[in-house]
PDB file of C-alpha atoms and ligand atoms in Angstrom:
ATOM      1  CA  MET R   1      -5.433   3.322   1.738  1.00  0.00           C
ATOM      2  CA  ALA R   2      -3.326   5.698   3.771  1.00  0.00           C
ATOM      3  CA  GLN R   3      -3.037   9.458   3.691  1.00  0.00           C
ATOM      4  CA  THR R   4       0.561  10.565   2.747  1.00  0.00           C
ATOM      5  CA  SER R   5       2.728  13.717   3.109  1.00  0.00           C
ATOM      6  CA  ILE R   6       4.233  13.118  -0.333  1.00  0.00           C
ATOM      7  CA  GLU R   7       3.511  16.622  -2.300  1.00  0.00           C
ATOM      8  CA  TRP R   8       2.445  15.329  -5.711  1.00  0.00           C
ATOM      9  CA  THR R   9      -0.366  12.877  -4.571  1.00  0.00           C
ATOM     10  CA  GLU R  10      -3.306  12.327  -2.031  1.00  0.00           C
ATOM     11  CA  LEU R  11      -3.440   8.686  -0.932  1.00  0.00           C
ATOM     12  CA  THR R  12      -1.134   5.594  -1.175  1.00  0.00           C
ATOM     13  CA  TRP R  13      -2.455   2.205  -2.117  1.00  0.00           C
ATOM     14  CA  ASN R  14      -0.544  -0.778  -1.838  1.00  0.00           C
ATOM     15  CA  PRO R  15      -1.605  -4.013  -3.484  1.00  0.00           C
ATOM     16  CA  VAL R  16       2.162  -5.243  -3.329  1.00  0.00           C
ATOM     17  CA  THR R  17       4.831  -4.997  -0.609  1.00  0.00           C
ATOM     18  CA  GLY R  18       8.509  -5.670  -0.558  1.00  0.00           C
ATOM     19  CA  CYS R  19      11.310  -5.138  -3.058  1.00  0.00           C
ATOM     20  CA  THR R  20      14.979  -5.620  -3.614  1.00  0.00           C
ATOM     21  CA  LYS R  21      17.204  -2.630  -4.760  1.00  0.00           C
ATOM     22  CA  ILE R  22      18.172  -2.253  -8.377  1.00  0.00           C
ATOM     23  CA  SER R  23      19.919   1.099  -8.766  1.00  0.00           C
ATOM     24  CA  ALA R  24      21.726   4.021  -6.656  1.00  0.00           C
ATOM     25  CA  GLY R  25      18.391   5.624  -6.256  1.00  0.00           C
ATOM     26  CA  CYS R  26      17.347   2.784  -4.171  1.00  0.00           C
ATOM     27  CA  LYS R  27      20.225   3.512  -1.604  1.00  0.00           C
ATOM     28  CA  PHE R  28      18.303   4.888   1.234  1.00  0.00           C
ATOM     29  CA  CYS R  29      14.880   3.425   0.073  1.00  0.00           C
ATOM     30  CA  TYR R  30      11.957   4.704   2.163  1.00  0.00           C
ATOM     31  CA  ALA R  31       9.823   1.778   1.766  1.00  0.00           C
ATOM     32  CA  GLU R  32      12.574  -0.329   3.259  1.00  0.00           C
ATOM     33  CA  VAL R  33      12.652   1.785   6.093  1.00  0.00           C
ATOM     34  CA  MET R  34       8.982   2.197   6.707  1.00  0.00           C
ATOM     35  CA  SER R  35       8.579  -1.762   6.209  1.00  0.00           C
ATOM     36  CA  LYS R  36      10.887  -2.547   8.927  1.00  0.00           C
ATOM     37  CA  ARG R  37       9.305  -0.043  11.148  1.00  0.00           C
ATOM     38  CA  LEU R  38       5.653  -1.550  10.287  1.00  0.00           C
ATOM     39  CA  LYS R  39       7.214  -5.244  10.813  1.00  0.00           C
ATOM     40  CA  ALA R  40       8.550  -4.192  14.189  1.00  0.00           C
ATOM     41  CA  MET R  41       5.057  -2.876  15.036  1.00  0.00           C
ATOM     42  CA  GLY R  42       3.448  -6.167  14.308  1.00  0.00           C
ATOM     43  CA  VAL R  43       1.479  -5.114  11.152  1.00  0.00           C
ATOM     44  CA  ASP R  44       0.687  -8.161   9.479  1.00  0.00           C
ATOM     45  CA  LYS R  45       1.037  -6.997   5.867  1.00  0.00           C
ATOM     46  CA  TYR R  46       4.910  -6.530   6.473  1.00  0.00           C
ATOM     47  CA  LYS R  47       5.397  -9.357   8.585  1.00  0.00           C
ATOM     48  CA  ASP R  48       7.583 -11.065   5.877  1.00  0.00           C
ATOM     49  CA  GLY R  49      10.316  -8.090   5.947  1.00  0.00           C
ATOM     50  CA  PHE R  50      11.356  -6.056   2.928  1.00  0.00           C
ATOM     51  CA  LYS R  51      13.024  -8.371   0.758  1.00  0.00           C
ATOM     52  CA  LYS R  52       9.908 -10.712   0.209  1.00  0.00           C
ATOM     53  CA  VAL R  53       7.763  -9.498  -2.535  1.00  0.00           C
ATOM     54  CA  ARG R  54       3.837 -10.223  -1.311  1.00  0.00           C
ATOM     55  CA  ILE R  55       1.012  -9.621  -3.163  1.00  0.00           C
ATOM     56  CA  HIS R  56      -2.276  -8.651  -1.416  1.00  0.00           C
ATOM     57  CA  GLU R  57      -5.499  -9.758  -2.976  1.00  0.00           C
ATOM     58  CA  ASP R  58      -7.512  -8.124  -0.347  1.00  0.00           C
ATOM     59  CA  ALA R  59      -5.932  -4.770  -1.241  1.00  0.00           C
ATOM     60  CA  LEU R  60      -7.642  -4.819  -4.720  1.00  0.00           C
ATOM     61  CA  ARG R  61     -11.074  -3.948  -3.225  1.00  0.00           C
ATOM     62  CA  ILE R  62     -10.045  -0.860  -1.791  1.00  0.00           C
ATOM     63  CA  PRO R  63     -10.151   1.658  -4.686  1.00  0.00           C
ATOM     64  CA  TYR R  64     -13.857   0.612  -5.055  1.00  0.00           C
ATOM     65  CA  THR R  65     -14.814   1.816  -1.594  1.00  0.00           C
ATOM     66  CA  TRP R  66     -13.673   5.312  -2.202  1.00  0.00           C
ATOM     67  CA  LYS R  67     -16.229   7.884  -2.607  1.00  0.00           C
ATOM     68  CA  LYS R  68     -14.769  11.046  -3.850  1.00  0.00           C
ATOM     69  CA  SER R  69     -12.355  11.153  -6.660  1.00  0.00           C
ATOM     70  CA  LYS R  70      -8.642  10.828  -5.563  1.00  0.00           C
ATOM     71  CA  VAL R  71      -5.114  10.991  -6.694  1.00  0.00           C
ATOM     72  CA  VAL R  72      -3.430   7.880  -5.599  1.00  0.00           C
ATOM     73  CA  PHE R  73       0.166   6.798  -5.654  1.00  0.00           C
ATOM     74  CA  VAL R  74       0.154   2.928  -6.410  1.00  0.00           C
ATOM     75  CA  ASN R  75       2.762   0.872  -4.574  1.00  0.00           C
ATOM     76  CA  SER R  76       4.727   3.260  -2.473  1.00  0.00           C
ATOM     77  CA  MET R  77       5.978   0.206  -0.774  1.00  0.00           C
ATOM     78  CA  SER R  78       7.136  -1.744  -3.500  1.00  0.00           C
ATOM     79  CA  ASP R  79       7.491  -1.777  -7.357  1.00  0.00           C
ATOM     80  CA  LEU R  80       4.686  -3.124  -9.240  1.00  0.00           C
ATOM     81  CA  PHE R  81       6.915  -4.325 -12.159  1.00  0.00           C
ATOM     82  CA  HIS R  82       9.402  -6.280  -9.939  1.00  0.00           C
ATOM     83  CA  LYS R  83      10.097  -9.780 -11.532  1.00  0.00           C
ATOM     84  CA  ASP R  84       8.564 -11.608  -8.711  1.00  0.00           C
ATOM     85  CA  VAL R  85       4.964  -9.741  -9.174  1.00  0.00           C
ATOM     86  CA  PRO R  86       3.356 -12.298 -11.617  1.00  0.00           C
ATOM     87  CA  LEU R  87       2.039 -10.854 -14.730  1.00  0.00           C
ATOM     88  CA  GLU R  88      -1.568 -11.775 -13.885  1.00  0.00           C
ATOM     89  CA  PHE R  89      -1.585 -10.010 -10.765  1.00  0.00           C
ATOM     90  CA  ILE R  90      -0.261  -6.728 -12.538  1.00  0.00           C
ATOM     91  CA  GLN R  91      -3.195  -7.251 -14.979  1.00  0.00           C
ATOM     92  CA  ARG R  92      -5.728  -7.359 -12.234  1.00  0.00           C
ATOM     93  CA  VAL R  93      -4.168  -4.134 -10.755  1.00  0.00           C
ATOM     94  CA  PHE R  94      -4.575  -2.441 -14.229  1.00  0.00           C
ATOM     95  CA  GLN R  95      -8.215  -3.851 -14.382  1.00  0.00           C
ATOM     96  CA  VAL R  96      -9.053  -2.288 -10.995  1.00  0.00           C
ATOM     97  CA  MET R  97      -7.689   1.174 -11.856  1.00  0.00           C
ATOM     98  CA  ARG R  98      -9.404   0.957 -15.107  1.00  0.00           C
ATOM     99  CA  ASP R  99     -12.813   0.050 -13.210  1.00  0.00           C
ATOM    100  CA  ASN R 100     -12.111   3.222 -11.166  1.00  0.00           C
ATOM    101  CA  GLY R 101     -11.964   6.008 -13.663  1.00  0.00           C
ATOM    102  CA  GLN R 102     -13.031   8.606 -11.286  1.00  0.00           C
ATOM    103  CA  HIS R 103      -9.419   8.621  -9.556  1.00  0.00           C
ATOM    104  CA  VAL R 104      -6.073   9.077 -11.006  1.00  0.00           C
ATOM    105  CA  PHE R 105      -3.565   6.210 -10.545  1.00  0.00           C
ATOM    106  CA  GLN R 106       0.154   7.338 -10.559  1.00  0.00           C
ATOM    107  CA  VAL R 107       2.244   4.159 -10.859  1.00  0.00           C
ATOM    108  CA  LEU R 108       6.170   4.601 -10.518  1.00  0.00           C
ATOM    109  CA  THR R 109       8.653   2.039 -11.578  1.00  0.00           C
ATOM    110  CA  LYS R 110      12.690   1.723 -11.839  1.00  0.00           C
ATOM    111  CA  ARG R 111      11.653  -1.894 -13.703  1.00  0.00           C
ATOM    112  CA  ALA R 112      11.032   0.105 -17.047  1.00  0.00           C
ATOM    113  CA  ASP R 113      12.015  -2.748 -19.240  1.00  0.00           C
ATOM    114  CA  ARG R 114       9.601  -4.934 -17.757  1.00  0.00           C
ATOM    115  CA  LEU R 115       6.984  -2.303 -18.187  1.00  0.00           C
ATOM    116  CA  ALA R 116       7.822  -2.172 -21.884  1.00  0.00           C
ATOM    117  CA  GLU R 117       8.109  -5.805 -22.150  1.00  0.00           C
ATOM    118  CA  ILE R 118       4.426  -6.524 -20.845  1.00  0.00           C
ATOM    119  CA  SER R 119       2.646  -3.029 -21.638  1.00  0.00           C
ATOM    120  CA  ASP R 120       0.921  -4.587 -24.659  1.00  0.00           C
ATOM    121  CA  GLN R 121      -0.642  -7.177 -22.204  1.00  0.00           C
ATOM    122  CA  LEU R 122      -2.167  -4.369 -20.056  1.00  0.00           C
ATOM    123  CA  SER R 123      -5.296  -2.715 -19.916  1.00  0.00           C
ATOM    124  CA  TRP R 124      -4.603   0.803 -20.105  1.00  0.00           C
ATOM    125  CA  SER R 125      -7.134   3.635 -19.285  1.00  0.00           C
ATOM    126  CA  HIS R 126      -6.719   7.806 -19.176  1.00  0.00           C
ATOM    127  CA  ASN R 127      -6.557   7.801 -15.580  1.00  0.00           C
ATOM    128  CA  ILE R 128      -3.417   5.525 -15.363  1.00  0.00           C
ATOM    129  CA  TRP R 129      -0.310   7.802 -15.207  1.00  0.00           C
ATOM    130  CA  MET R 130       2.977   5.987 -15.480  1.00  0.00           C
ATOM    131  CA  GLY R 131       6.136   7.055 -14.217  1.00  0.00           C
ATOM    132  CA  VAL R 132       9.922   6.069 -14.208  1.00  0.00           C
ATOM    133  CA  SER R 133      12.464   6.997 -11.654  1.00  0.00           C
ATOM    134  CA  VAL R 134      15.766   8.753 -13.185  1.00  0.00           C
ATOM    135  CA  GLU R 135      18.058   9.531 -10.391  1.00  0.00           C
ATOM    136  CA  ASP R 136      21.126  10.024 -12.598  1.00  0.00           C
ATOM    137  CA  GLU R 137      22.285   9.855 -16.210  1.00  0.00           C
ATOM    138  CA  ARG R 138      22.889   6.047 -15.715  1.00  0.00           C
ATOM    139  CA  VAL R 139      19.290   5.198 -15.763  1.00  0.00           C
ATOM    140  CA  THR R 140      18.048   7.503 -18.773  1.00  0.00           C
ATOM    141  CA  ASP R 141      17.202   4.488 -20.765  1.00  0.00           C
ATOM    142  CA  ARG R 142      14.154   4.072 -18.617  1.00  0.00           C
ATOM    143  CA  ILE R 143      12.705   7.146 -20.210  1.00  0.00           C
ATOM    144  CA  ASP R 144      12.820   5.129 -23.631  1.00  0.00           C
ATOM    145  CA  PHE R 145      11.168   2.217 -22.307  1.00  0.00           C
ATOM    146  CA  LEU R 146       8.378   4.357 -20.604  1.00  0.00           C
ATOM    147  CA  ARG R 147       7.836   5.759 -24.155  1.00  0.00           C
ATOM    148  CA  GLN R 148       7.235   2.350 -25.466  1.00  0.00           C
ATOM    149  CA  SER R 149       4.301   1.995 -22.746  1.00  0.00           C
ATOM    150  CA  GLY R 150       0.549   2.584 -23.600  1.00  0.00           C
ATOM    151  CA  ALA R 151       0.194   5.078 -20.952  1.00  0.00           C
ATOM    152  CA  ARG R 152      -1.574   8.372 -21.902  1.00  0.00           C
ATOM    153  CA  VAL R 153       0.340  10.559 -19.065  1.00  0.00           C
ATOM    154  CA  LYS R 154       3.875   9.701 -18.725  1.00  0.00           C
ATOM    155  CA  PHE R 155       6.197  11.278 -15.904  1.00  0.00           C
ATOM    156  CA  LEU R 156       9.614  11.274 -14.605  1.00  0.00           C
ATOM    157  CA  SER R 157      10.409  11.173 -11.035  1.00  0.00           C
ATOM    158  CA  CYS R 158      13.893  12.758 -10.810  1.00  0.00           C
ATOM    159  CA  GLU R 159      14.261  11.987  -6.951  1.00  0.00           C
ATOM    160  CA  PRO R 160      16.536  11.502  -5.424  1.00  0.00           C
ATOM    161  CA  LEU R 161      18.572  13.520  -7.734  1.00  0.00           C
ATOM    162  CA  ILE R 162      22.083  12.533  -7.093  1.00  0.00           C
ATOM    163  CA  GLY R 163      23.721  13.641 -10.629  1.00  0.00           C
ATOM    164  CA  PRO R 164      23.041  16.266 -13.556  1.00  0.00           C
ATOM    165  CA  LEU R 165      20.685  15.358 -16.320  1.00  0.00           C
ATOM    166  CA  PRO R 166      21.666  17.812 -19.017  1.00  0.00           C
ATOM    167  CA  ASN R 167      20.176  15.971 -22.008  1.00  0.00           C
ATOM    168  CA  LEU R 168      16.820  14.771 -21.041  1.00  0.00           C
ATOM    169  CA  ASN R 169      14.903  13.576 -23.897  1.00  0.00           C
ATOM    170  CA  LEU R 170      11.096  14.755 -23.110  1.00  0.00           C
ATOM    171  CA  LYS R 171       9.426  13.822 -26.231  1.00  0.00           C
ATOM    172  CA  GLU R 172       6.069  12.472 -25.018  1.00  0.00           C
ATOM    173  CA  ILE R 173       6.842  13.057 -21.537  1.00  0.00           C
ATOM    174  CA  ASP R 174       4.026  15.078 -19.545  1.00  0.00           C
ATOM    175  CA  TRP R 175       5.429  15.726 -16.355  1.00  0.00           C
ATOM    176  CA  VAL R 176       8.750  15.960 -14.393  1.00  0.00           C
ATOM    177  CA  ILE R 177       8.992  15.613 -10.631  1.00  0.00           C
ATOM    178  CA  VAL R 178      12.340  16.602  -9.148  1.00  0.00           C
ATOM    179  CA  GLY R 179      13.616  16.440  -5.277  1.00  0.00           C
ATOM    180  CA  GLY R 180      16.598  15.993  -3.243  1.00  0.00           C
ATOM    181  CA  GLU R 181      17.511  13.097  -0.971  1.00  0.00           C
ATOM    182  CA  SER R 182      16.744  13.490   2.705  1.00  0.00           C
ATOM    183  CA  GLY R 183      17.670  11.567   5.869  1.00  0.00           C
ATOM    184  CA  HIS R 184      20.563  11.219   8.097  1.00  0.00           C
ATOM    185  CA  ASN R 185      23.371  11.079   5.282  1.00  0.00           C
ATOM    186  CA  PRO R 186      21.726  12.414   2.108  1.00  0.00           C
ATOM    187  CA  ARG R 187      23.515  12.692  -0.960  1.00  0.00           C
ATOM    188  CA  PRO R 188      23.786  16.399  -1.984  1.00  0.00           C
ATOM    189  CA  MET R 189      21.847  17.993  -5.017  1.00  0.00           C
ATOM    190  CA  ASN R 190      23.300  20.830  -6.778  1.00  0.00           C
ATOM    191  CA  SER R 191      20.936  23.629  -7.518  1.00  0.00           C
ATOM    192  CA  ASP R 192      22.247  23.959 -10.950  1.00  0.00           C
ATOM    193  CA  TRP R 193      21.235  20.451 -11.924  1.00  0.00           C
ATOM    194  CA  VAL R 194      17.445  21.424 -10.705  1.00  0.00           C
ATOM    195  CA  LEU R 195      17.593  24.660 -12.652  1.00  0.00           C
ATOM    196  CA  ASP R 196      18.875  22.903 -15.726  1.00  0.00           C
ATOM    197  CA  ILE R 197      15.881  20.335 -15.698  1.00  0.00           C
ATOM    198  CA  GLN R 198      13.375  23.081 -14.954  1.00  0.00           C
ATOM    199  CA  GLU R 199      14.635  24.949 -18.171  1.00  0.00           C
ATOM    200  CA  GLN R 200      14.495  21.850 -20.292  1.00  0.00           C
ATOM    201  CA  CYS R 201      10.821  21.401 -19.041  1.00  0.00           C
ATOM    202  CA  GLN R 202      10.016  25.005 -19.825  1.00  0.00           C
ATOM    203  CA  GLN R 203      11.332  24.664 -23.164  1.00  0.00           C
ATOM    204  CA  ALA R 204       9.545  21.350 -23.995  1.00  0.00           C
ATOM    205  CA  ASN R 205       6.440  22.619 -22.598  1.00  0.00           C
ATOM    206  CA  VAL R 206       6.521  19.993 -20.016  1.00  0.00           C
ATOM    207  CA  ALA R 207       4.797  20.184 -16.492  1.00  0.00           C
ATOM    208  CA  PHE R 208       7.449  20.770 -13.859  1.00  0.00           C
ATOM    209  CA  PHE R 209       7.159  20.013  -9.867  1.00  0.00           C
ATOM    210  CA  PHE R 210       9.738  20.900  -7.518  1.00  0.00           C
ATOM    211  CA  LYS R 211       9.038  18.407  -4.364  1.00  0.00           C
ATOM    212  CA  GLN R 212      12.112  19.510  -2.040  1.00  0.00           C
ATOM    213  CA  TRP R 213      15.567  20.521  -1.894  1.00  0.00           C
ATOM    214  CA  GLY R 214      15.696  17.511   0.975  1.00  0.00           C
ATOM    215  CA  GLY R 215      18.962  17.369   3.271  1.00  0.00           C
ATOM    216  CA  LYS R 216      19.253  16.489   6.815  1.00  0.00           C
ATOM    217  CA  ASN R 217      16.531  19.294   7.656  1.00  0.00           C
ATOM    218  CA  LYS R 218      14.049  19.170   4.779  1.00  0.00           C
ATOM    219  CA  LYS R 219      11.524  21.199   6.424  1.00  0.00           C
ATOM    220  CA  LYS R 220      13.867  23.975   7.044  1.00  0.00           C
ATOM    221  CA  ALA R 221      15.438  23.626   3.426  1.00  0.00           C
ATOM    222  CA  GLY R 222      12.076  23.925   1.975  1.00  0.00           C
ATOM    223  CA  ARG R 223      10.853  23.570  -1.707  1.00  0.00           C
ATOM    224  CA  GLU R 224      11.437  26.958  -3.114  1.00  0.00           C
ATOM    225  CA  LEU R 225      13.171  27.290  -6.267  1.00  0.00           C
ATOM    226  CA  ASN R 226      14.342  31.000  -7.527  1.00  0.00           C
ATOM    227  CA  GLY R 227      11.773  32.234  -4.944  1.00  0.00           C
ATOM    228  CA  LYS R 228       9.059  30.304  -6.367  1.00  0.00           C
ATOM    229  CA  THR R 229       7.012  27.132  -5.677  1.00  0.00           C
ATOM    230  CA  TYR R 230       6.808  24.813  -8.825  1.00  0.00           C
ATOM    231  CA  ASP R 231       3.608  22.876  -8.592  1.00  0.00           C
ATOM    232  CA  GLU R 232       2.761  22.220 -12.062  1.00  0.00           C
ATOM    233  CA  MET R 233       0.877  18.843 -12.753  1.00  0.00           C
ATOM    234  CA  PRO R 234      -0.483  17.527 -16.138  1.00  0.00           C
ATOM    235  CA  GLU R 235      -4.135  18.663 -16.436  1.00  0.00           C
ATOM    236  CA  ILE R 236      -6.303  16.436 -14.855  1.00  0.00           C
ATOM    237  CA  GLU R 237      -9.549  15.983 -16.728  1.00  0.00           C
ATOM    238  CA  LEU R 238     -11.518  13.808 -14.627  1.00  0.00           C
ATOM    239  CA  GLN R 239     -14.742  13.813 -16.117  1.00  0.00           C
ATOM    240  CA  LYS R 240     -13.240  12.924 -19.397  1.00  0.00           C
ATOM    241  CA  LEU R 241     -11.407   9.797 -17.977  1.00  0.00           C
ATOM    242  CA  VAL R 242     -11.727   6.215 -19.119  1.00  0.00           C
TER     243      VAL R 242
HETATM  244  S1  SF4 N   1      12.593   0.078  -6.430  1.00  0.00           S
HETATM  245 FE1  SF4 N   1      11.751   1.407  -5.136  1.00  0.00          FE
HETATM  246  S2  SF4 N   1      10.768   0.427  -3.571  1.00  0.00           S
HETATM  247 FE2  SF4 N   1      12.342  -1.238  -4.499  1.00  0.00          FE
HETATM  248  S3  SF4 N   1      14.106  -1.013  -3.470  1.00  0.00           S
HETATM  249 FE3  SF4 N   1      14.374   0.745  -4.900  1.00  0.00          FE
HETATM  250  S4  SF4 N   1      13.426   2.503  -4.049  1.00  0.00           S
HETATM  251 FE4  SF4 N   1      12.898   0.610  -2.912  1.00  0.00          FE
END
């Protein structure tokens, strides 16, 4: 596990590493940059490079060792629903999450079609939050696939937001995260797009989390929207989990 600076979670847990790009949101993939860096540093887990998807059996033990309840982002360095991750391994990851009902596990994918396809074969529990990335209108079908899954808490990660999303169908969606791209050459995020999503969430009574404006200097750009910080999350009822 690793501490993380991602605002909407506490820890990252990576039973899978490596991935391949699938849509425009992947252009400046953070996991790719980090994998290259870790490989150059000689970290064994990343020795095969980013494009080789690897499963890590030993990582399955880690959640059993955490003492206090955690909020955990699963697979920040990959996509659990990548075609190269065997169904049997995804099932084992789900079993680990189910066994550890004292923690919240946030799983995020861009392979929402595979999620819908195998959802019935996964062992869902209340502490598994399932999300899909929605960076622009071209990929909103992922939300329909997410709705077909067995997850109790369903969320959208609109980051990096690279286009407007004026007609979001938020039925059965519990949480929306929005963020702009950062780095050397970030694609711009229009403030109207963000305000529009915030308004749609408000109208649909969906928790809204504004992560960052992004840009070349993301610290300076900050994360205030209309002079306010939006840190809403779905209710975490840890004692009722599983
Ligand atoms: S799906 Fe995620 S991890 Fe995979 S390439 Fe795209 S952004 Fe990177």
